[in-house]
Coordinates of C-alpha atoms in Angstrom, one line a residue:
M1 CA -77.8 0.6 10.2
K2 CA -78.2 3.9 7.5
R3 CA -74.5 2.9 6.5
F4 CA -75.5 -0.7 5.6
V5 CA -78.5 0.4 3.4
E6 CA -75.5 3.1 1.8
E7 CA -74.0 -0.1 1.1
L8 CA -77.0 -2.1 -0.4
K9 CA -78.3 0.8 -2.7
S10 CA -75.2 0.5 -4.7
L11 CA -75.1 -3.0 -5.4
S12 CA -77.1 -1.8 -8.2
A13 CA -80.0 -4.9 -8.0
R14 CA -80.9 -4.5 -11.4
E15 CA -77.4 -5.6 -12.3
L16 CA -77.0 -7.9 -10.7
A17 CA -80.4 -10.0 -11.7
D18 CA -79.4 -9.1 -15.1
E19 CA -75.6 -10.5 -15.2
L20 CA -77.8 -13.2 -12.3
K21 CA -79.9 -14.1 -15.4
W22 CA -77.0 -13.5 -18.5
I23 CA -75.6 -16.1 -15.8
W24 CA -78.5 -18.7 -16.0
K25 CA -79.7 -19.2 -19.8
Y26 CA -76.6 -21.0 -19.8
V27 CA -77.1 -23.5 -16.9
K28 CA -81.3 -23.9 -17.2
E29 CA -79.8 -25.7 -20.3
Y30 CA -77.9 -28.3 -17.4
K31 CA -80.6 -27.7 -15.6
Y32 CA -81.3 -31.5 -15.1
Y33 CA -77.6 -31.7 -13.7
L34 CA -77.9 -29.4 -11.6
V35 CA -81.0 -30.6 -10.9
L36 CA -79.3 -34.5 -9.9
Y37 CA -76.3 -32.3 -7.9
L38 CA -79.0 -31.2 -5.7
V39 CA -81.4 -33.5 -4.8
L40 CA -78.3 -35.6 -3.6
G41 CA -76.6 -33.1 -2.1
F42 CA -79.9 -33.5 -0.2
I43 CA -80.0 -37.0 0.9
A44 CA -76.0 -36.7 1.2
T45 CA -77.4 -33.6 3.9
A46 CA -79.3 -36.6 5.4
F47 CA -77.1 -39.2 6.1
G48 CA -75.0 -36.4 7.7
L49 CA -77.3 -35.4 9.9
A50 CA -78.6 -39.8 10.7
G51 CA -75.6 -39.9 11.5
S52 CA -75.5 -37.1 14.0
V53 CA -78.7 -39.0 15.3
I54 CA -76.8 -42.1 15.7
S55 CA -73.8 -41.3 17.1
K56 CA -76.4 -39.8 20.1
K57 CA -77.3 -43.7 20.5
L58 CA -73.1 -45.2 20.1
I59 CA -72.3 -42.8 22.8
N60 CA -75.3 -43.1 25.0
A61 CA -75.4 -47.5 24.4
V62 CA -72.0 -47.8 25.4
T63 CA -72.1 -45.2 28.7
G64 CA -75.6 -48.1 29.4
T65 CA -77.9 -45.0 28.5
D66 CA -79.6 -46.8 25.5
S67 CA -79.7 -50.4 25.6
S68 CA -79.7 -51.0 21.3
S69 CA -77.6 -53.0 19.7
L70 CA -74.1 -51.3 19.1
V71 CA -72.7 -53.3 15.9
T72 CA -75.8 -53.0 14.4
L73 CA -76.2 -48.9 15.6
G74 CA -71.6 -49.3 14.6
C75 CA -73.7 -50.7 10.9
L76 CA -75.6 -48.3 10.5
Y77 CA -73.1 -45.1 11.1
A78 CA -70.1 -46.9 8.9
G79 CA -73.0 -47.3 6.2
F80 CA -74.0 -44.0 6.2
G81 CA -70.5 -42.2 6.7
L82 CA -69.3 -44.8 3.0
A83 CA -72.4 -43.0 1.2
S84 CA -71.3 -39.8 2.0
V85 CA -68.2 -40.8 0.7
L86 CA -69.8 -42.2 -2.3
L87 CA -72.6 -39.1 -2.7
N88 CA -69.8 -37.0 -2.8
A89 CA -67.8 -38.5 -4.9
V90 CA -70.9 -38.3 -7.5
L91 CA -71.2 -34.7 -6.8
S92 CA -67.5 -33.6 -7.7
R93 CA -68.4 -36.0 -10.9
I94 CA -70.9 -34.7 -12.1
S95 CA -69.6 -31.4 -10.8
A96 CA -66.8 -31.3 -13.3
V97 CA -68.7 -32.7 -16.4
S98 CA -71.7 -29.8 -16.3
S99 CA -68.4 -27.3 -15.5
T100 CA -66.3 -27.8 -18.4
N101 CA -69.7 -28.8 -20.8
V102 CA -71.1 -24.8 -19.4
T103 CA -67.7 -23.0 -19.9
K104 CA -67.7 -24.9 -23.4
N105 CA -70.6 -24.1 -24.3
I106 CA -70.3 -19.8 -22.8
R107 CA -66.8 -19.2 -24.9
Q108 CA -68.4 -20.5 -27.7
D109 CA -71.2 -17.8 -27.4
V110 CA -68.4 -15.4 -26.8
F111 CA -66.2 -16.2 -29.9
S112 CA -69.2 -16.9 -32.4
R113 CA -70.0 -13.0 -31.0
V114 CA -66.6 -11.8 -30.8
M115 CA -66.5 -12.4 -34.7
S116 CA -69.5 -11.2 -35.7
A117 CA -69.0 -7.9 -33.5
K118 CA -69.4 -4.6 -36.0
W119 CA -65.6 -4.0 -36.7
Q120 CA -65.9 -1.1 -35.3
D121 CA -67.0 -1.7 -31.9
F122 CA -64.6 -4.1 -31.2
V123 CA -61.5 -2.7 -31.8
S124 CA -62.5 0.0 -28.8
F125 CA -61.1 -3.8 -27.0
R126 CA -57.6 -4.6 -26.6
S127 CA -57.0 -7.5 -28.3
G128 CA -54.9 -8.9 -24.7
D129 CA -58.2 -8.0 -22.9
I130 CA -60.5 -9.9 -24.9
L131 CA -58.5 -13.0 -24.2
N132 CA -59.3 -12.8 -20.9
R133 CA -62.2 -12.3 -20.8
V134 CA -62.4 -15.4 -23.0
N135 CA -60.5 -18.0 -21.8
N136 CA -60.6 -16.6 -17.1
D137 CA -63.3 -14.7 -17.2
V138 CA -65.6 -17.5 -19.2
S139 CA -63.7 -20.1 -16.3
T140 CA -64.9 -18.6 -13.6
V141 CA -67.7 -18.1 -14.3
S142 CA -68.1 -21.6 -14.9
A143 CA -67.2 -23.1 -12.4
S144 CA -68.4 -20.4 -9.8
V145 CA -72.3 -21.0 -10.7
L146 CA -72.2 -24.3 -11.1
N147 CA -70.1 -24.4 -7.4
W148 CA -72.1 -21.6 -5.5
I149 CA -75.4 -21.5 -6.7
P150 CA -75.9 -25.7 -5.7
T151 CA -74.1 -24.9 -1.9
F152 CA -75.6 -22.2 -2.1
I153 CA -78.4 -24.4 -2.3
T154 CA -77.7 -27.4 0.0
K155 CA -75.9 -26.1 2.6
S156 CA -79.1 -23.1 3.2
F157 CA -81.1 -26.7 3.1
Q158 CA -78.9 -28.2 5.5
F159 CA -79.2 -24.8 8.2
V160 CA -82.2 -25.4 7.9
C161 CA -82.5 -29.1 8.9
A162 CA -79.3 -29.3 11.1
F163 CA -81.9 -26.0 13.5
F164 CA -84.5 -27.7 13.3
L165 CA -83.1 -31.0 14.7
I166 CA -81.8 -29.4 17.3
L167 CA -85.1 -27.3 18.4
H168 CA -86.6 -30.8 18.2
Y169 CA -84.2 -31.6 21.3
D170 CA -83.7 -28.1 22.5
A171 CA -85.3 -24.4 22.0
A172 CA -82.5 -23.0 24.0
M173 CA -79.7 -24.8 22.1
A174 CA -81.6 -23.7 19.3
L175 CA -81.6 -20.2 20.1
I176 CA -78.6 -19.9 20.8
A177 CA -77.3 -21.7 17.9
L178 CA -78.7 -18.8 15.6
L179 CA -78.0 -15.7 17.8
G180 CA -74.9 -14.8 15.2
T181 CA -77.2 -14.9 11.9
P182 CA -78.2 -12.1 11.9
A183 CA -74.7 -10.2 13.0
T184 CA -72.9 -12.4 10.2
V185 CA -75.1 -10.9 7.3
I186 CA -75.0 -7.7 8.0
A187 CA -71.1 -8.4 8.2
S188 CA -71.2 -9.4 5.0
A189 CA -73.5 -6.6 2.8
F190 CA -71.2 -4.0 4.1
F191 CA -68.3 -5.9 2.3
V192 CA -70.2 -6.7 -0.7
S193 CA -69.8 -3.5 -2.1
K194 CA -66.5 -3.2 -2.0
L195 CA -65.2 -6.8 -3.1
R196 CA -67.0 -5.8 -5.9
E197 CA -66.0 -2.9 -6.6
R198 CA -61.8 -4.3 -6.0
T199 CA -62.4 -7.3 -7.8
K200 CA -63.6 -5.2 -11.1
K201 CA -60.6 -3.9 -10.9
A202 CA -58.7 -6.7 -10.1
R203 CA -59.9 -8.4 -13.6
S204 CA -59.2 -5.3 -14.7
A205 CA -55.7 -4.8 -13.9
S206 CA -55.4 -8.9 -15.3
S207 CA -56.6 -8.3 -18.8
E208 CA -54.3 -5.0 -18.6
L209 CA -51.7 -8.1 -18.0
V210 CA -52.7 -10.4 -20.8
A211 CA -52.3 -7.7 -22.9
F212 CA -49.0 -6.1 -22.6
L213 CA -48.4 -9.6 -22.7
S214 CA -49.4 -10.6 -25.6
E215 CA -48.7 -7.1 -27.9
T216 CA -45.1 -7.8 -26.6
F217 CA -44.5 -11.4 -27.5
R218 CA -46.3 -10.6 -30.9
G219 CA -43.3 -7.9 -31.9
I220 CA -40.8 -9.0 -29.9
H221 CA -38.8 -9.2 -33.4
N222 CA -39.1 -5.6 -32.8
I223 CA -38.5 -4.6 -29.2
K224 CA -35.3 -6.9 -29.8
A225 CA -34.3 -4.9 -33.1
F226 CA -34.9 -1.7 -31.1
D227 CA -33.0 -3.0 -27.7
L228 CA -36.4 -2.6 -26.4
K229 CA -35.8 -5.7 -23.5
S230 CA -35.2 -3.0 -21.1
D231 CA -37.4 -1.0 -21.3
F232 CA -40.2 -3.3 -21.2
D233 CA -39.2 -5.2 -18.3
V234 CA -39.4 -1.8 -16.4
R235 CA -42.7 -1.9 -18.7
F236 CA -43.3 -5.1 -17.8
K237 CA -43.0 -4.6 -14.0
M238 CA -44.7 -2.0 -13.5
V239 CA -48.6 -4.2 -14.9
Q240 CA -47.5 -6.2 -12.5
S241 CA -47.3 -3.5 -9.6
T242 CA -50.9 -2.9 -10.6
L243 CA -51.7 -6.5 -11.1
T244 CA -50.2 -7.2 -7.5
E245 CA -52.1 -4.4 -5.5
A246 CA -55.3 -5.1 -7.3
L247 CA -55.3 -8.7 -6.2
L248 CA -54.4 -7.5 -2.6
S249 CA -56.6 -5.4 -2.4
Q250 CA -59.2 -8.0 -3.1
N251 CA -57.4 -10.2 -1.1
K252 CA -57.5 -7.9 2.1
I253 CA -61.7 -6.5 2.6
A254 CA -62.0 -11.2 1.5
V255 CA -59.8 -12.1 4.2
V256 CA -61.3 -9.4 6.3
S257 CA -64.7 -10.5 6.1
S258 CA -64.2 -14.1 6.5
V259 CA -62.1 -12.6 9.9
I260 CA -65.7 -10.9 11.3
V261 CA -67.9 -13.8 10.1
S262 CA -65.5 -16.9 12.0
V263 CA -65.5 -14.5 15.5
F264 CA -69.3 -14.9 15.2
G265 CA -69.2 -18.4 14.4
L266 CA -66.4 -18.8 16.7
V267 CA -69.0 -17.4 19.5
V268 CA -71.5 -19.2 18.8
S269 CA -69.9 -22.3 18.0
Y270 CA -68.3 -21.6 22.0
S271 CA -71.5 -20.6 23.4
C272 CA -73.1 -23.9 21.7
F273 CA -69.8 -25.9 24.0
G274 CA -70.7 -23.7 26.9
F275 CA -74.4 -24.6 27.3
A276 CA -74.4 -27.9 25.7
V277 CA -71.5 -28.3 29.1
Y278 CA -74.1 -26.4 30.8
R279 CA -77.2 -28.8 30.5
L280 CA -74.6 -32.1 30.8
W281 CA -73.2 -30.8 34.7
A282 CA -76.8 -30.2 35.4
G283 CA -78.1 -33.7 34.7
V284 CA -80.9 -31.8 31.6
I285 CA -79.1 -34.7 29.1
D286 CA -77.0 -37.7 28.4
F287 CA -73.3 -37.5 27.2
G288 CA -74.8 -38.4 23.9
T289 CA -77.5 -35.8 23.4
M290 CA -74.6 -34.0 24.7
A291 CA -71.9 -34.7 21.4
M292 CA -74.9 -34.5 19.3
F293 CA -75.9 -30.7 20.1
I294 CA -71.6 -30.0 19.9
Q295 CA -72.1 -32.1 16.0
L296 CA -75.3 -30.9 14.9
S297 CA -74.1 -26.8 16.6
S298 CA -70.7 -27.4 14.1
V299 CA -72.6 -28.5 11.2
L300 CA -75.3 -25.0 11.4
S301 CA -72.0 -23.1 12.1
G302 CA -70.7 -24.9 9.5
A303 CA -72.8 -24.7 6.9
F304 CA -74.0 -21.0 7.5
G305 CA -69.9 -20.2 7.3
A306 CA -69.6 -22.0 3.6
I307 CA -73.4 -19.5 2.5
V308 CA -71.9 -17.0 3.4
S309 CA -67.9 -17.6 2.3
L310 CA -69.1 -18.4 -1.2
I311 CA -69.6 -14.2 -1.4
P312 CA -65.9 -14.1 -2.7
N313 CA -67.4 -16.4 -5.6
A314 CA -70.7 -15.0 -6.5
V315 CA -69.2 -11.6 -6.5
N316 CA -66.6 -13.1 -8.9
S317 CA -68.2 -13.9 -11.1
A318 CA -70.8 -11.3 -11.3
V319 CA -68.6 -9.0 -12.4
S320 CA -66.8 -12.2 -14.7
A321 CA -70.5 -11.9 -15.7
S322 CA -70.0 -8.2 -16.7
R323 CA -66.9 -8.1 -18.4
L324 CA -68.8 -10.8 -20.6
M325 CA -71.9 -9.3 -21.2
E326 CA -70.0 -6.0 -23.0
I327 CA -68.5 -8.9 -25.9
T328 CA -72.1 -10.2 -26.1
Q329 CA -74.4 -7.7 -25.7
L330 CA -72.0 -5.8 -29.3
E331 CA -74.3 -5.3 -32.2
T332 CA -73.4 -7.7 -34.4
E333 CA -73.2 -8.0 -38.3
S334 CA -75.9 -8.5 -40.6
T335 CA -76.5 -13.0 -41.8
D336 CA -76.3 -13.6 -46.0
S337 CA -79.1 -15.2 -46.5
G338 CA -77.2 -16.7 -50.2
Q339 CA -77.5 -13.4 -52.4
T340 CA -73.7 -13.0 -52.6
E341 CA -73.0 -16.9 -53.3
R342 CA -76.0 -16.2 -56.4
F343 CA -74.8 -13.3 -57.5
I344 CA -71.5 -14.0 -57.6
R345 CA -72.6 -16.8 -59.8
N346 CA -74.1 -15.7 -62.2
N347 CA -71.1 -12.6 -62.8
R348 CA -68.9 -15.4 -62.9
D349 CA -67.9 -15.2 -66.4
C350 CA -68.7 -10.6 -66.7
G351 CA -67.3 -10.1 -63.6
V352 CA -68.3 -7.1 -61.6
S353 CA -68.1 -3.0 -61.3
V354 CA -68.0 -1.5 -57.7
K355 CA -69.7 1.8 -57.9
I356 CA -68.8 4.7 -55.2
S357 CA -71.9 7.8 -55.4
D358 CA -71.9 10.8 -53.0
I359 CA -69.6 8.5 -49.5
S360 CA -69.5 10.0 -47.5
F361 CA -68.3 8.8 -43.5
S362 CA -66.1 10.3 -40.2
Y363 CA -64.9 8.7 -37.4
E364 CA -65.7 10.8 -35.0
D365 CA -69.2 13.1 -35.3
D366 CA -67.2 15.8 -35.6
E367 CA -63.5 14.8 -37.3
P368 CA -65.1 14.4 -41.1
V369 CA -62.7 11.8 -43.0
L370 CA -64.4 11.7 -46.8
H371 CA -66.6 13.4 -48.6
D372 CA -68.9 13.3 -51.1
V373 CA -66.3 10.0 -52.7
N374 CA -67.1 9.3 -55.8
L375 CA -65.4 6.6 -58.1
H376 CA -66.0 2.3 -60.3
A377 CA -63.9 0.6 -61.0
E378 CA -65.1 -1.8 -63.9
P379 CA -63.4 -5.9 -64.0
G380 CA -60.0 -6.4 -65.9
E381 CA -59.6 -3.1 -64.5
I382 CA -56.6 -1.7 -61.4
V383 CA -58.0 1.3 -60.1
A384 CA -55.5 2.7 -57.9
L385 CA -56.0 5.3 -55.1
V386 CA -52.8 8.0 -54.2
G387 CA -52.5 10.3 -51.9
R388 CA -51.1 11.0 -48.1
S389 CA -50.9 9.3 -45.9
G390 CA -53.9 9.1 -43.3
A391 CA -56.2 11.1 -45.9
G392 CA -58.5 8.2 -46.6
K393 CA -57.7 5.7 -48.3
T394 CA -57.8 3.1 -46.2
T395 CA -60.4 4.1 -45.2
I396 CA -62.3 3.5 -48.9
L397 CA -61.2 -0.2 -48.8
R398 CA -62.6 -0.6 -45.1
L399 CA -65.9 1.2 -46.2
L400 CA -66.2 -1.4 -49.0
L401 CA -66.2 -4.3 -47.0
S402 CA -68.3 -3.2 -44.7
L403 CA -65.6 -2.9 -41.4
V404 CA -67.0 1.2 -41.3
S405 CA -70.6 2.2 -42.1
P406 CA -71.2 5.9 -44.1
V407 CA -72.6 8.3 -42.7
G408 CA -74.2 9.2 -46.6
G409 CA -74.3 8.0 -50.0
N410 CA -74.6 4.0 -50.7
A411 CA -71.8 2.3 -52.2
F412 CA -73.1 -0.7 -54.7
L413 CA -71.2 -4.0 -57.3
L414 CA -73.3 -4.0 -60.6
G415 CA -73.2 -7.3 -61.9
L416 CA -72.3 -7.0 -66.6
N417 CA -74.1 -9.8 -67.0
N418 CA -77.6 -9.1 -67.0
G419 CA -77.1 -5.7 -64.8
E420 CA -77.9 -7.1 -61.2
R421 CA -77.6 -4.6 -58.2
L422 CA -76.7 -5.4 -55.3
D423 CA -75.6 -2.4 -52.1
I424 CA -72.7 -3.1 -50.4
S425 CA -73.1 -4.6 -47.2
E426 CA -71.3 -7.0 -44.5
C427 CA -73.5 -9.6 -45.9
T428 CA -71.0 -8.6 -49.2
R429 CA -67.2 -9.2 -47.6
R430 CA -68.2 -13.2 -50.4
A431 CA -66.7 -10.3 -53.3
F432 CA -63.9 -8.8 -52.5
S433 CA -60.8 -10.8 -51.7
Y434 CA -58.6 -8.4 -48.9
V435 CA -55.2 -8.3 -48.5
P436 CA -53.3 -5.8 -46.8
Q437 CA -50.7 -4.4 -45.6
G438 CA -49.2 -5.8 -42.9
H439 CA -49.1 -9.9 -42.2
S440 CA -52.3 -11.5 -43.9
L441 CA -51.3 -15.5 -43.5
F442 CA -51.6 -18.3 -41.1
S443 CA -49.5 -20.2 -39.0
G444 CA -50.1 -23.6 -41.2
S445 CA -48.4 -25.0 -45.0
I446 CA -48.9 -22.4 -48.2
A447 CA -51.7 -24.6 -49.7
E448 CA -53.8 -24.5 -45.9
N449 CA -53.2 -20.3 -46.5
M450 CA -54.4 -20.4 -50.2
R451 CA -57.3 -23.0 -49.9
M452 CA -58.8 -20.4 -47.2
L453 CA -60.7 -17.9 -48.8
R454 CA -61.9 -21.8 -51.4
P455 CA -61.0 -24.9 -49.9
N456 CA -62.2 -27.3 -52.5
A457 CA -59.1 -26.0 -54.6
S458 CA -56.8 -28.0 -56.7
D459 CA -53.3 -28.1 -56.1
E460 CA -52.8 -27.3 -59.6
E461 CA -55.2 -24.8 -59.3
I462 CA -52.8 -23.4 -56.3
V463 CA -49.9 -23.3 -58.8
H464 CA -51.6 -21.2 -61.2
A465 CA -52.5 -19.0 -58.8
L466 CA -48.7 -18.3 -57.1
K467 CA -47.6 -18.2 -61.6
T468 CA -49.7 -15.8 -61.4
A469 CA -48.9 -13.8 -58.7
C470 CA -45.4 -14.6 -59.3
A471 CA -45.3 -16.0 -56.1
Y472 CA -44.2 -19.8 -57.4
D473 CA -40.8 -19.0 -58.6
F474 CA -39.4 -19.3 -55.1
V475 CA -41.8 -21.6 -53.3
S476 CA -40.9 -24.9 -55.7
K477 CA -38.2 -24.2 -54.5
M478 CA -38.8 -24.9 -51.2
P479 CA -38.4 -28.6 -49.2
N480 CA -41.8 -28.9 -49.6
G481 CA -43.2 -26.5 -52.5
I482 CA -46.6 -25.5 -51.1
H483 CA -46.6 -27.4 -48.7
T484 CA -44.5 -26.6 -46.6
V485 CA -45.9 -24.9 -43.5
I486 CA -44.5 -20.7 -42.6
G487 CA -45.5 -19.9 -38.9
E488 CA -47.0 -17.1 -36.6
D489 CA -46.6 -13.5 -38.5
N490 CA -45.1 -15.2 -41.6
F491 CA -41.9 -16.4 -40.0
G492 CA -40.8 -18.6 -43.0
L493 CA -40.8 -15.5 -45.5
S494 CA -39.6 -12.2 -46.4
E495 CA -42.4 -9.7 -46.6
G496 CA -42.8 -9.7 -49.8
Q497 CA -42.8 -13.4 -50.3
A498 CA -45.6 -13.1 -48.1
Q499 CA -47.8 -9.9 -49.6
R500 CA -46.7 -12.6 -53.2
I501 CA -49.0 -15.7 -51.0
A502 CA -51.4 -13.7 -49.4
I503 CA -52.3 -11.8 -53.5
A504 CA -52.2 -15.8 -55.4
R505 CA -54.8 -16.6 -52.6
A506 CA -56.7 -13.3 -53.0
I507 CA -56.3 -14.7 -57.1
L508 CA -57.1 -18.1 -56.3
S509 CA -61.1 -16.6 -54.8
D510 CA -64.2 -16.4 -56.0
S511 CA -64.5 -13.0 -55.3
P512 CA -64.7 -10.9 -58.5
V513 CA -62.9 -8.0 -56.8
I514 CA -59.5 -7.7 -55.5
L515 CA -58.4 -4.9 -53.0
L516 CA -54.5 -4.5 -52.4
D517 CA -53.9 -1.8 -50.0
E518 CA -50.5 -1.5 -50.2
S519 CA -50.3 -4.7 -50.1
T520 CA -47.0 -4.2 -53.6
S521 CA -44.4 -2.3 -51.5
A522 CA -42.4 -4.7 -50.9
I523 CA -42.1 -6.0 -54.0
D524 CA -39.8 -5.3 -56.1
L525 CA -40.9 -3.1 -59.2
T526 CA -40.0 -6.0 -61.9
T527 CA -42.3 -8.5 -60.2
E528 CA -44.7 -6.3 -59.1
K529 CA -45.4 -4.4 -62.7
Q530 CA -45.8 -8.4 -63.9
L531 CA -47.5 -8.9 -61.6
L532 CA -50.8 -6.1 -61.8
E533 CA -50.7 -6.9 -65.1
N534 CA -51.2 -10.7 -65.1
I535 CA -54.2 -9.9 -62.7
K536 CA -55.7 -7.6 -65.7
S537 CA -54.6 -10.5 -67.8
L538 CA -56.9 -13.8 -65.9
S539 CA -60.1 -14.4 -67.9
K540 CA -62.0 -14.4 -65.8
K541 CA -62.1 -11.0 -65.6
K542 CA -61.2 -9.0 -61.7
T543 CA -62.1 -5.1 -61.0
C544 CA -58.6 -5.0 -58.6
I545 CA -58.4 -1.0 -56.7
L546 CA -55.5 -0.5 -55.1
I547 CA -54.0 1.6 -52.7
T548 CA -50.1 2.5 -54.1
H549 CA -47.2 5.3 -54.1
K550 CA -45.3 4.4 -56.7
T551 CA -45.5 6.3 -59.9
S552 CA -44.3 3.4 -61.5
V553 CA -47.4 1.2 -61.2
M554 CA -49.9 4.2 -61.7
E555 CA -48.5 4.1 -65.4
I556 CA -50.4 0.5 -65.5
C557 CA -53.2 1.5 -64.0
S558 CA -56.4 1.9 -65.7
R559 CA -58.3 5.1 -63.2
V560 CA -55.4 6.5 -60.4
Y561 CA -58.0 8.3 -58.3
L562 CA -56.0 11.0 -55.6
V563 CA -57.7 11.1 -52.1
E564 CA -57.2 14.5 -50.5
D565 CA -58.8 17.7 -48.6
F566 CA -62.1 14.4 -47.3
T567 CA -62.0 13.3 -51.1
V568 CA -61.5 12.0 -54.2
T569 CA -60.7 13.4 -57.7
E570 CA -59.7 11.5 -60.5
K571 CA -55.8 12.3 -62.2
Q572 CA -55.7 12.9 -65.7
K573 CA -53.0 9.9 -66.4

C-alpha cells in the first residue's frame, strides 16, 4: 500500500490537472457535440440494457414460464438492436467531425504560437521535434480526448446502470460482480506512473527519429557528395533501435497492466456465471433470469474493462498535451499596431537612417558577444561589417531584426522626412529586407518568391528589381521567365543565381533598409560591384548594411566597420 501511495504521489496531480485544463479549452468549443455524443451514448446504453431485460422475457416465453407474446418480444429485441446499430453509427460520425475540427484548431494554434515565439527560445527545439509535436502529438490529443472522455462517461453510466439492474434482481450477484473493482483500480493506478514515464521516452525517441529524417533529407545533397550513405545508415539504425526499445518498453507496461485487469475481469465473470448456474440449479431463478445475469455481468465487466483500458489513452493524451504546452507557453513576440507601416510610408521618398548606440549582447550571461557597439547607416549608403568568423557580425543583424535582445544600449530607426524616431523591436522587422547567407527562396515560381514581401507588385516591377540585382539576364532565358518554378532548397538554380533573386526580392520590397548577410559570396566580382552600385543609385534611397570579406566590395561602401574583440570600430578607407 505504501508503494501504491508513492506511485500516486509521483503522478503530479497539478501537472495532470494543467494538461487536462489545456485540453479542455479546445474541446469546449465543441461542447455541444460532446453533450450530444453523451446523450446518444446514454440512450444506446439504455437500449442495450433494455435488450437484456427483453431477452430474459423472451427466453422465459419460449420455455413457457412467461405468457408474453413471442412476436412482440422478438420485435422489441430486434428494434433495440437496430437502434443501437444506428446510434453507434451517429456516434462514430459525431466523433469524427469533432475530432477532426479539434485537430485543426490545436494544430493551427500550435503553428501560430511557433511562428510568433521568440526566435531565441524557438531555436532550442529541433525542427524535426517541432514537426513531430505539431503532427503526431496534436493527433494523439484530439483523438484521445474525443474518445476517452465520452467513453469514460458513457461506460461509467453503463457500469452503474448494469450494476443497479443486477442489484434489483439479486443483491448477492451484484456484490460478486463488484468484487473485482477495487483490485483492478489499485492495479491500474500502480502502472500509471510507469506508463507515463515510458510514454514520455517513446515520444522523445519518436521526435528524435523525425528530426533525424528531416535533417538527413534536407542535407541529402551533401550526404551523397561526401559519400556518407553508410555512416547515415548506421546512425539511422541506432535511432530506430532507440525508438523500438522505447515503444516495446511502453507496450510491455501496457500489456502487463492489461493482463492483470483482464484476469480480474475473468475471475469476476466466471464467479458470476458459476453463481448464476448454482442459483438456477437451486431453483431460485429461471433460465431467462440466468441468461440476463450472465449478459449483464458481461456488460458490467466489459464496461469496467473499457474504463480501465482508457488509462493508456489518457496517459498518451496527457504526455502529448504536456509536449504541446511547452510550445504554446513559449514567450511570444509583440505585434505591430501599424506604427511601422506609417513610419515607412512617411519616409518612403527620403529614406531611413539606422542607429545603434552602446549596444551590448551575450547569448550566455558569462559569455559576452558584443559590448558598447556604435554604428550608423544613412539612406543611399552601403555600410560594410567585416571581421573574422564568429566575431559577432551576424549577431548585429539579428539585433536589428530583434531576433535577439540586447542587454544594454538601444537601436532605432530615424526618418529623414520629419525626424521621427522608431525604436527597433519585433514590430519593426517590416522596415528591413533581410537576405541571409544560406537558402532563402521557397519552392514555387520566381514571381511568387518575389511577391512574398510585396504581394501587389506587377510583373514589370518584378522585372525591374531583377535587373537591378543583375538577375534578369538569366531569368529571361528560363523556359517561363519569372514564372519558372524552382524546387526546394533552390533546386534548379546555382547558388549565385539564388542569391541575386533573393537580393532582387529585397529591392522590390517597400522596406527602406536592406540587410545582406554575405549574400553576395557566390556572385562574381564584376556582377557584385554592379549590383551594389545599382542599389546605391535607386531613386527611392535604401539603406544597405552588408557583411562581407571581400576587399574589393569594401571600396564601394560608404563606411566599413571592423567587428572584433566584442566591439565595433570604424575603419579608415
